[in-house]
mmCIF file of N, CA and C in Angstrom:
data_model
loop_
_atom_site.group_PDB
_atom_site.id
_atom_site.type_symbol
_atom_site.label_atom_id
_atom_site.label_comp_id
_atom_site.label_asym_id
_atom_site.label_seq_id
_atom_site.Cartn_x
_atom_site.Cartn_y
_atom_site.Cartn_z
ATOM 1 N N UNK A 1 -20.772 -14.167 5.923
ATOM 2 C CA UNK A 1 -20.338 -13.122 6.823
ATOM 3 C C UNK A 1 -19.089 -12.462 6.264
ATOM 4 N N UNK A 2 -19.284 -11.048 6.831
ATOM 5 C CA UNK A 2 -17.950 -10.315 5.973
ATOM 6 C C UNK A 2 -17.202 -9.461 7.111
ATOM 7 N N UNK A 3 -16.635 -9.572 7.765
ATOM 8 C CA UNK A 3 -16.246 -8.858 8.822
ATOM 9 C C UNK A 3 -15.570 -7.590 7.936
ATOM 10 N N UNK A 4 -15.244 -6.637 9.184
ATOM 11 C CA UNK A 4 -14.356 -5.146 8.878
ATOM 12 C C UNK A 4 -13.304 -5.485 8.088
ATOM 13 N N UNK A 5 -12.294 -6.462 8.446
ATOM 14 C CA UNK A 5 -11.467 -6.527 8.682
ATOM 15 C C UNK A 5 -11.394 -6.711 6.440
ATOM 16 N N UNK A 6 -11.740 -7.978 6.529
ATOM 17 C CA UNK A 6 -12.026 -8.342 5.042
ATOM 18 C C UNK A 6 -12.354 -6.975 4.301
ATOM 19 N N UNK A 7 -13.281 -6.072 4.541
ATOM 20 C CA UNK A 7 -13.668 -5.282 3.487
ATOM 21 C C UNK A 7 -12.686 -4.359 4.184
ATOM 22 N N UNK A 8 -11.906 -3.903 4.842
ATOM 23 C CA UNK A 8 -10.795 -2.848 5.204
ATOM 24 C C UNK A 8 -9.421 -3.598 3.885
ATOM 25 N N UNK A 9 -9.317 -5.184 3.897
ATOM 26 C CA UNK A 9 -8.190 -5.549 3.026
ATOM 27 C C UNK A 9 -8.719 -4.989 1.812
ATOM 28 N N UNK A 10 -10.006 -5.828 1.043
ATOM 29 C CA UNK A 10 -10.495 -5.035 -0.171
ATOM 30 C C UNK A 10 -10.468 -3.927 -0.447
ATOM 31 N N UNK A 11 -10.789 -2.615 0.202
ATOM 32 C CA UNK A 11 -10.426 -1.569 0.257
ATOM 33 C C UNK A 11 -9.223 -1.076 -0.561
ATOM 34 N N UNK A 12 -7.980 -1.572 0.668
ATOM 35 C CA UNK A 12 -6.784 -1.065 0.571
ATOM 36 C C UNK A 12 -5.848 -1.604 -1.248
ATOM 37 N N UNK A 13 -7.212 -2.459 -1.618
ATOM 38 C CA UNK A 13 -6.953 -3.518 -2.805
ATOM 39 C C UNK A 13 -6.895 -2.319 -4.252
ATOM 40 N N UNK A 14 -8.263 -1.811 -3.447
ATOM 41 C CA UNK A 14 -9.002 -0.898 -4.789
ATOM 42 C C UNK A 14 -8.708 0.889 -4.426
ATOM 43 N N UNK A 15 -8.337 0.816 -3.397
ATOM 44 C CA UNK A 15 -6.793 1.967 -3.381
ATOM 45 C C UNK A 15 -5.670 2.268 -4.315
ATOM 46 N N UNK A 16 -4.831 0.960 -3.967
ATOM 47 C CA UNK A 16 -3.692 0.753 -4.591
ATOM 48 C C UNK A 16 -3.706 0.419 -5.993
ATOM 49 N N UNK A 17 -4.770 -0.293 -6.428
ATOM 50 C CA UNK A 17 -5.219 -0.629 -8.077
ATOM 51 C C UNK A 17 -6.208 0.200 -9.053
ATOM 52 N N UNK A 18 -6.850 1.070 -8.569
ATOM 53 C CA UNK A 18 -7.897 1.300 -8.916
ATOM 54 C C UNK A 18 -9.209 0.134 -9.006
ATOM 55 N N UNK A 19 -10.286 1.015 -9.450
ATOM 56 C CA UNK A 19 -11.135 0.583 -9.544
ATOM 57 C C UNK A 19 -11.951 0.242 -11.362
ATOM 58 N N UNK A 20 -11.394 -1.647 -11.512
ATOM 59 C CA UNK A 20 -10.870 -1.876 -12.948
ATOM 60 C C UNK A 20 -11.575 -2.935 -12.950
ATOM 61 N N UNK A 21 -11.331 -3.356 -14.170
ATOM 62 C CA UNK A 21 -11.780 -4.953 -14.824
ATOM 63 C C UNK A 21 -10.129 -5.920 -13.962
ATOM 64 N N UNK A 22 -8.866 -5.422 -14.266
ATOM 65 C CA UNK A 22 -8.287 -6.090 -13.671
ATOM 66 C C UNK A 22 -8.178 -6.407 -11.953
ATOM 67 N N UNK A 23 -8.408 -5.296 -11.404
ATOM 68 C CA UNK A 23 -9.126 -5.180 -9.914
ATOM 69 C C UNK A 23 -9.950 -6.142 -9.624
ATOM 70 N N UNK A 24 -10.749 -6.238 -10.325
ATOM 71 C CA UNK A 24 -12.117 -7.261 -10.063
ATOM 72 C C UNK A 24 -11.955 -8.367 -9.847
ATOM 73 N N UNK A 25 -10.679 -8.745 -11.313
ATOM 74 C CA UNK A 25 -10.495 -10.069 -11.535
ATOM 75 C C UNK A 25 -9.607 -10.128 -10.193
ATOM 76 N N UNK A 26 -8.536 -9.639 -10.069
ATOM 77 C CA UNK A 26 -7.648 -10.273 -8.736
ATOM 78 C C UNK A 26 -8.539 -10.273 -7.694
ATOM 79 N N UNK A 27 -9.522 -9.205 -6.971
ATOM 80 C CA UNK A 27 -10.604 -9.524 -5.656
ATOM 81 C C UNK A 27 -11.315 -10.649 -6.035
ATOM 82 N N UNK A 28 -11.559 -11.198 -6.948
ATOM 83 C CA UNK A 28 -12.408 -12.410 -7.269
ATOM 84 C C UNK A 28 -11.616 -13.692 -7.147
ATOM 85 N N UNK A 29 -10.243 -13.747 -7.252
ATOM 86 C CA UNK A 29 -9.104 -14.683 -7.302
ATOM 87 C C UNK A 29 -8.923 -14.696 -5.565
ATOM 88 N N UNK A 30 -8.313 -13.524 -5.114
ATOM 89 C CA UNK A 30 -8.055 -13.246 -3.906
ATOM 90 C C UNK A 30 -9.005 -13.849 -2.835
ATOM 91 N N UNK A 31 -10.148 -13.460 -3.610
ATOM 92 C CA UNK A 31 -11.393 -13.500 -2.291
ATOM 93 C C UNK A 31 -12.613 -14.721 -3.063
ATOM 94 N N UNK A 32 -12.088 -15.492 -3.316
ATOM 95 C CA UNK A 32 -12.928 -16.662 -3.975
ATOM 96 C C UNK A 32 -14.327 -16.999 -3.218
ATOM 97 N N UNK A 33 -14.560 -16.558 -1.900
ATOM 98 C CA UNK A 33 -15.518 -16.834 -1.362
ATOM 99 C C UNK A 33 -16.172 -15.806 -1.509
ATOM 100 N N UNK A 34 -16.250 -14.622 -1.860
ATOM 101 C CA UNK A 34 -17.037 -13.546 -1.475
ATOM 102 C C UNK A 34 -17.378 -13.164 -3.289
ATOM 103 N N UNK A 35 -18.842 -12.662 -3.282
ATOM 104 C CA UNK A 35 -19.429 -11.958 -4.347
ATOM 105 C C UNK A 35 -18.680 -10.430 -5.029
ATOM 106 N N UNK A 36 -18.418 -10.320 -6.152
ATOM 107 C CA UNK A 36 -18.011 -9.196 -6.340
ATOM 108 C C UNK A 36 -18.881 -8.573 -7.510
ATOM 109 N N UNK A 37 -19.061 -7.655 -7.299
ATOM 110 C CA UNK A 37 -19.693 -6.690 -8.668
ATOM 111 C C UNK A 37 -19.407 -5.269 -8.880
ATOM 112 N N UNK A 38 -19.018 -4.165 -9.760
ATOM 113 C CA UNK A 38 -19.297 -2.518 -9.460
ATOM 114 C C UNK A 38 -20.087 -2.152 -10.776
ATOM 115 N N UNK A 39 -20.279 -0.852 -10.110
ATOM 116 C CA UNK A 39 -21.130 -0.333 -11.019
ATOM 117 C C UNK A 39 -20.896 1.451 -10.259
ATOM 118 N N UNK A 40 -21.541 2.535 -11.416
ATOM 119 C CA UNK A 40 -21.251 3.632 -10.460
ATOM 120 C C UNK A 40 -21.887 3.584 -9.618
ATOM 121 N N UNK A 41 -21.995 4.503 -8.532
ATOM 122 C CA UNK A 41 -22.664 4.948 -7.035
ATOM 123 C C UNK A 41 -23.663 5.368 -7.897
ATOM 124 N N UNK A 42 -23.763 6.241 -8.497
ATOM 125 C CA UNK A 42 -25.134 6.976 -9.107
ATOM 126 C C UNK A 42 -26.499 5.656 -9.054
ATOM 127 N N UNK A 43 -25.843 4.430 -9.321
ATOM 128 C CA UNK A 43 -27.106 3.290 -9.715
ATOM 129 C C UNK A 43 -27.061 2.776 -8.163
ATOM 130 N N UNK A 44 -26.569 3.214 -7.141
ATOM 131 C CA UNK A 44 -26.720 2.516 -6.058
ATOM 132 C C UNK A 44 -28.144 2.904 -5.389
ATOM 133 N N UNK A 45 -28.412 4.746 -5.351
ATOM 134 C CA UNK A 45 -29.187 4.773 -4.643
ATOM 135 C C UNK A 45 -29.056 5.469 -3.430
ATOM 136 N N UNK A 46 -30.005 5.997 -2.293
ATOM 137 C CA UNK A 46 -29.690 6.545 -1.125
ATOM 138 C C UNK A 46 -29.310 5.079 -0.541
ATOM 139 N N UNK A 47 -27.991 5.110 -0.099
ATOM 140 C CA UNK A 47 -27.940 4.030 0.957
ATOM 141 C C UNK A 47 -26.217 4.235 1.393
ATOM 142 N N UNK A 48 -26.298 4.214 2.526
ATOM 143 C CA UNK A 48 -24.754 4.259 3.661
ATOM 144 C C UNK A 48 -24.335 3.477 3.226
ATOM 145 N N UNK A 49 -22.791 3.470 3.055
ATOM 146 C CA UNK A 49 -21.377 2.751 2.430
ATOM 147 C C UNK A 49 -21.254 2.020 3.592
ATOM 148 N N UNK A 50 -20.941 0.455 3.631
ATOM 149 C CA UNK A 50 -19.658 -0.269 4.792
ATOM 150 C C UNK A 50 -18.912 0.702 4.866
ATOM 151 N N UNK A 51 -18.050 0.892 3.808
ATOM 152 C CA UNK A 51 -16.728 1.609 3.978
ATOM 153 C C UNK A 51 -16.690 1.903 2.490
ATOM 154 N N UNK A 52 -15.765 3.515 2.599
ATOM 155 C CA UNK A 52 -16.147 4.395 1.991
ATOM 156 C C UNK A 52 -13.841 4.849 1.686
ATOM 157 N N UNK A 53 -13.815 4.584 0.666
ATOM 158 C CA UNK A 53 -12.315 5.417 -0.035
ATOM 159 C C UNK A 53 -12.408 6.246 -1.028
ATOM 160 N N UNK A 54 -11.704 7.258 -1.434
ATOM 161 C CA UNK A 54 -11.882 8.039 -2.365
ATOM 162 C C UNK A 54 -11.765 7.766 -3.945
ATOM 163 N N UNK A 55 -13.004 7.756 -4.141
ATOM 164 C CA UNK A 55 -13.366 7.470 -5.688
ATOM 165 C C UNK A 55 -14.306 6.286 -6.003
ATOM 166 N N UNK A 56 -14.574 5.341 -4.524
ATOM 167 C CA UNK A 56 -15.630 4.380 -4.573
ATOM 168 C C UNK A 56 -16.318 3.757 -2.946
ATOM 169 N N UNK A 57 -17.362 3.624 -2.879
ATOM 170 C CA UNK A 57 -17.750 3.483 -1.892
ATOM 171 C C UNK A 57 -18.181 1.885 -1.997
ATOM 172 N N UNK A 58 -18.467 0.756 -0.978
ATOM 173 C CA UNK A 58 -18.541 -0.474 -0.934
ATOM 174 C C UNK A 58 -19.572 -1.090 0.061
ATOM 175 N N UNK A 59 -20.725 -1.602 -0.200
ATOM 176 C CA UNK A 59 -22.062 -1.817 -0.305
ATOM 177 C C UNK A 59 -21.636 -3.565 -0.031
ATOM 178 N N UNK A 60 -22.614 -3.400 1.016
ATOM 179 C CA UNK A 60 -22.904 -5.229 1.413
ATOM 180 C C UNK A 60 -24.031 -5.636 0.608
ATOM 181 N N UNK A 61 -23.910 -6.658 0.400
ATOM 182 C CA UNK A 61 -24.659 -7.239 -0.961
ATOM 183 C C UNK A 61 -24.841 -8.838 -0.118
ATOM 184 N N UNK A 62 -26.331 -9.507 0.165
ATOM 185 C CA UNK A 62 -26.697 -10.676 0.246
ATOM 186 C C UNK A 62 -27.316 -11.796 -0.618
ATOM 187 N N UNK A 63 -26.240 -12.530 -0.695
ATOM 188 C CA UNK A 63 -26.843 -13.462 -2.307
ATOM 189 C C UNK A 63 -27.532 -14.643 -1.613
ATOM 190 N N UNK A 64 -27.685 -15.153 -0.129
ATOM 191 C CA UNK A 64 -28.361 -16.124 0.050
ATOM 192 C C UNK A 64 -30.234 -16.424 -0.386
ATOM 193 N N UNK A 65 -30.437 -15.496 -1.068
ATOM 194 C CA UNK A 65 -32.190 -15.723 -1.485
ATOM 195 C C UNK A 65 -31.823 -15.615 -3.048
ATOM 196 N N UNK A 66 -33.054 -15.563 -3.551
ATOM 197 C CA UNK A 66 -33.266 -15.806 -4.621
ATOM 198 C C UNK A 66 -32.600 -15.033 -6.035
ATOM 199 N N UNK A 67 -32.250 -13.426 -5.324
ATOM 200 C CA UNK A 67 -31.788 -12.403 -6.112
ATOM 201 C C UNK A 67 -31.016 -12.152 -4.755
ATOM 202 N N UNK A 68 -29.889 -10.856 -5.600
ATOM 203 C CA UNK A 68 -29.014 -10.208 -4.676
ATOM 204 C C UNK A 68 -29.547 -9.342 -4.382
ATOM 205 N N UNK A 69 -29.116 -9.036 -2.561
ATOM 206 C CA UNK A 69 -29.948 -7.717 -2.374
ATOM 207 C C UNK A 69 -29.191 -6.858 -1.247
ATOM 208 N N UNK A 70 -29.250 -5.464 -1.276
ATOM 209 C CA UNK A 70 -28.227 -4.904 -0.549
ATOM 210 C C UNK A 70 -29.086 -5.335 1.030
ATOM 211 N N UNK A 71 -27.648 -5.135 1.814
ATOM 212 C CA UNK A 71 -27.733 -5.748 3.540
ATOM 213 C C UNK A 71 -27.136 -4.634 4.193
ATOM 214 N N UNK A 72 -27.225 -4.456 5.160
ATOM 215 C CA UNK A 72 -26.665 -3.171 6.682
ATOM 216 C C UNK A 72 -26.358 -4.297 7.240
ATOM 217 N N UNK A 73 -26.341 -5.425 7.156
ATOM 218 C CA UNK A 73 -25.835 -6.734 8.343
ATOM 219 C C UNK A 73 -24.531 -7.609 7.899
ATOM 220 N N UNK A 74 -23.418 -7.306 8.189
ATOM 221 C CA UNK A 74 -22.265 -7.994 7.892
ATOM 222 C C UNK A 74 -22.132 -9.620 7.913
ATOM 223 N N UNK A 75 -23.115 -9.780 9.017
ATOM 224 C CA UNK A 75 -23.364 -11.704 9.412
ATOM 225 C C UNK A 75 -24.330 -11.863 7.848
ATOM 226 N N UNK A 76 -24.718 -11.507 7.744
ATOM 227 C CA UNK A 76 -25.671 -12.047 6.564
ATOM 228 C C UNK A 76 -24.785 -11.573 4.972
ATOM 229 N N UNK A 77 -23.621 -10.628 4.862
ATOM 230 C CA UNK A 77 -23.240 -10.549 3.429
ATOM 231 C C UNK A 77 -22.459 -11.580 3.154
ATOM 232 N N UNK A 78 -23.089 -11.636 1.579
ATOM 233 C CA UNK A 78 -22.177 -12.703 0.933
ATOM 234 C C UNK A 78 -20.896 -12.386 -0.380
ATOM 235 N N UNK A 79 -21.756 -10.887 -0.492
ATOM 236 C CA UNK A 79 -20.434 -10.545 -1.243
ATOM 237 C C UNK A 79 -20.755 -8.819 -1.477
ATOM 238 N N UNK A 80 -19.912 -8.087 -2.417
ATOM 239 C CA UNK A 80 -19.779 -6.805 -1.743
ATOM 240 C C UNK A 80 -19.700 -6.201 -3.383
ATOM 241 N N UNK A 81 -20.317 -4.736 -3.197
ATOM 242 C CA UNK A 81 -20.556 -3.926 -4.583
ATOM 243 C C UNK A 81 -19.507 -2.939 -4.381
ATOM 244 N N UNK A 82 -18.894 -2.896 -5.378
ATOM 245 C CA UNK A 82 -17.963 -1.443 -5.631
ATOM 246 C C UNK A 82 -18.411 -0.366 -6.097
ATOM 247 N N UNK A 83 -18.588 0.654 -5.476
ATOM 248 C CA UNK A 83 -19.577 1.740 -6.537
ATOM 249 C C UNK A 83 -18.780 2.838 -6.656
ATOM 250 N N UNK A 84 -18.409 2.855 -7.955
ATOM 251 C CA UNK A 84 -17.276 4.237 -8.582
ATOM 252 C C UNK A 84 -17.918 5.442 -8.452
ATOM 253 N N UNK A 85 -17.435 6.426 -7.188
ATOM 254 C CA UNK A 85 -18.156 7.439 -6.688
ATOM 255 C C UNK A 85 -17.939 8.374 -8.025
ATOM 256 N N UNK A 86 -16.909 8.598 -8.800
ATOM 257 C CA UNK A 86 -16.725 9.412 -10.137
ATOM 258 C C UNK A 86 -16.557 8.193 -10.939
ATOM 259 N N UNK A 87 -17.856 8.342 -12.509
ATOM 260 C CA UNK A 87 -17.530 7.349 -13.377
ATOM 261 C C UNK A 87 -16.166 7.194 -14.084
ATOM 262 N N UNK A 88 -15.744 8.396 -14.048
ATOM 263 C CA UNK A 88 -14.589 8.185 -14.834
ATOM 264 C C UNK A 88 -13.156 6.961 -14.043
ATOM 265 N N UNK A 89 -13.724 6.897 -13.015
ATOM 266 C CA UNK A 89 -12.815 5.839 -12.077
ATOM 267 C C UNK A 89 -12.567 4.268 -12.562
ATOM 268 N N UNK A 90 -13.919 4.531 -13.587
ATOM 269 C CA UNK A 90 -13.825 2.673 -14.662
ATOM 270 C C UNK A 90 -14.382 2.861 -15.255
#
């Protein structure tokens, strides 16, 4: 489960840092329980952002089955995609 609250901190993470290899590594340190990955938005696809800041939007991602797979259900995410709305952002 990923409440607002968690992906409102991440957010404010990849605000203040951009959206980086070093970013990643501290949300992965920071947030040891939760999945992290990015990639641009372009490879995401039609699909509504959790939450949405300028220059990347952030995608619930469920790793409890076999493969990861995007979720609309916060009780069921296990970890969360960064998607660099402009590539040049990483």
């Amino acid at each position: 489960m990923i409440d607002a609250k968690r992906i409102a901190e991440v957010a404010a993470i990849v605000a203040a840092a951009g959206l980086n290899d070093g970013t990643l590594a501290r949300l992965r340190a920071d947030f040891a329980d939760l999945h992290f990955t990015y990639c641009s938005d372009d490879d995401v696809g039609e699909r509504e952002p959790a939450h949405a800041i300028p220059g990347c939007n952030i995608y619930l991602i469920d790793g409890t089955g076999h493969c990861l797979a995007f979720t609309n259900d916060p009780e069921a995410a296990t970890g969360l995609v960064l998607a660099a709305v402009d590539d040049a952002a990483w």
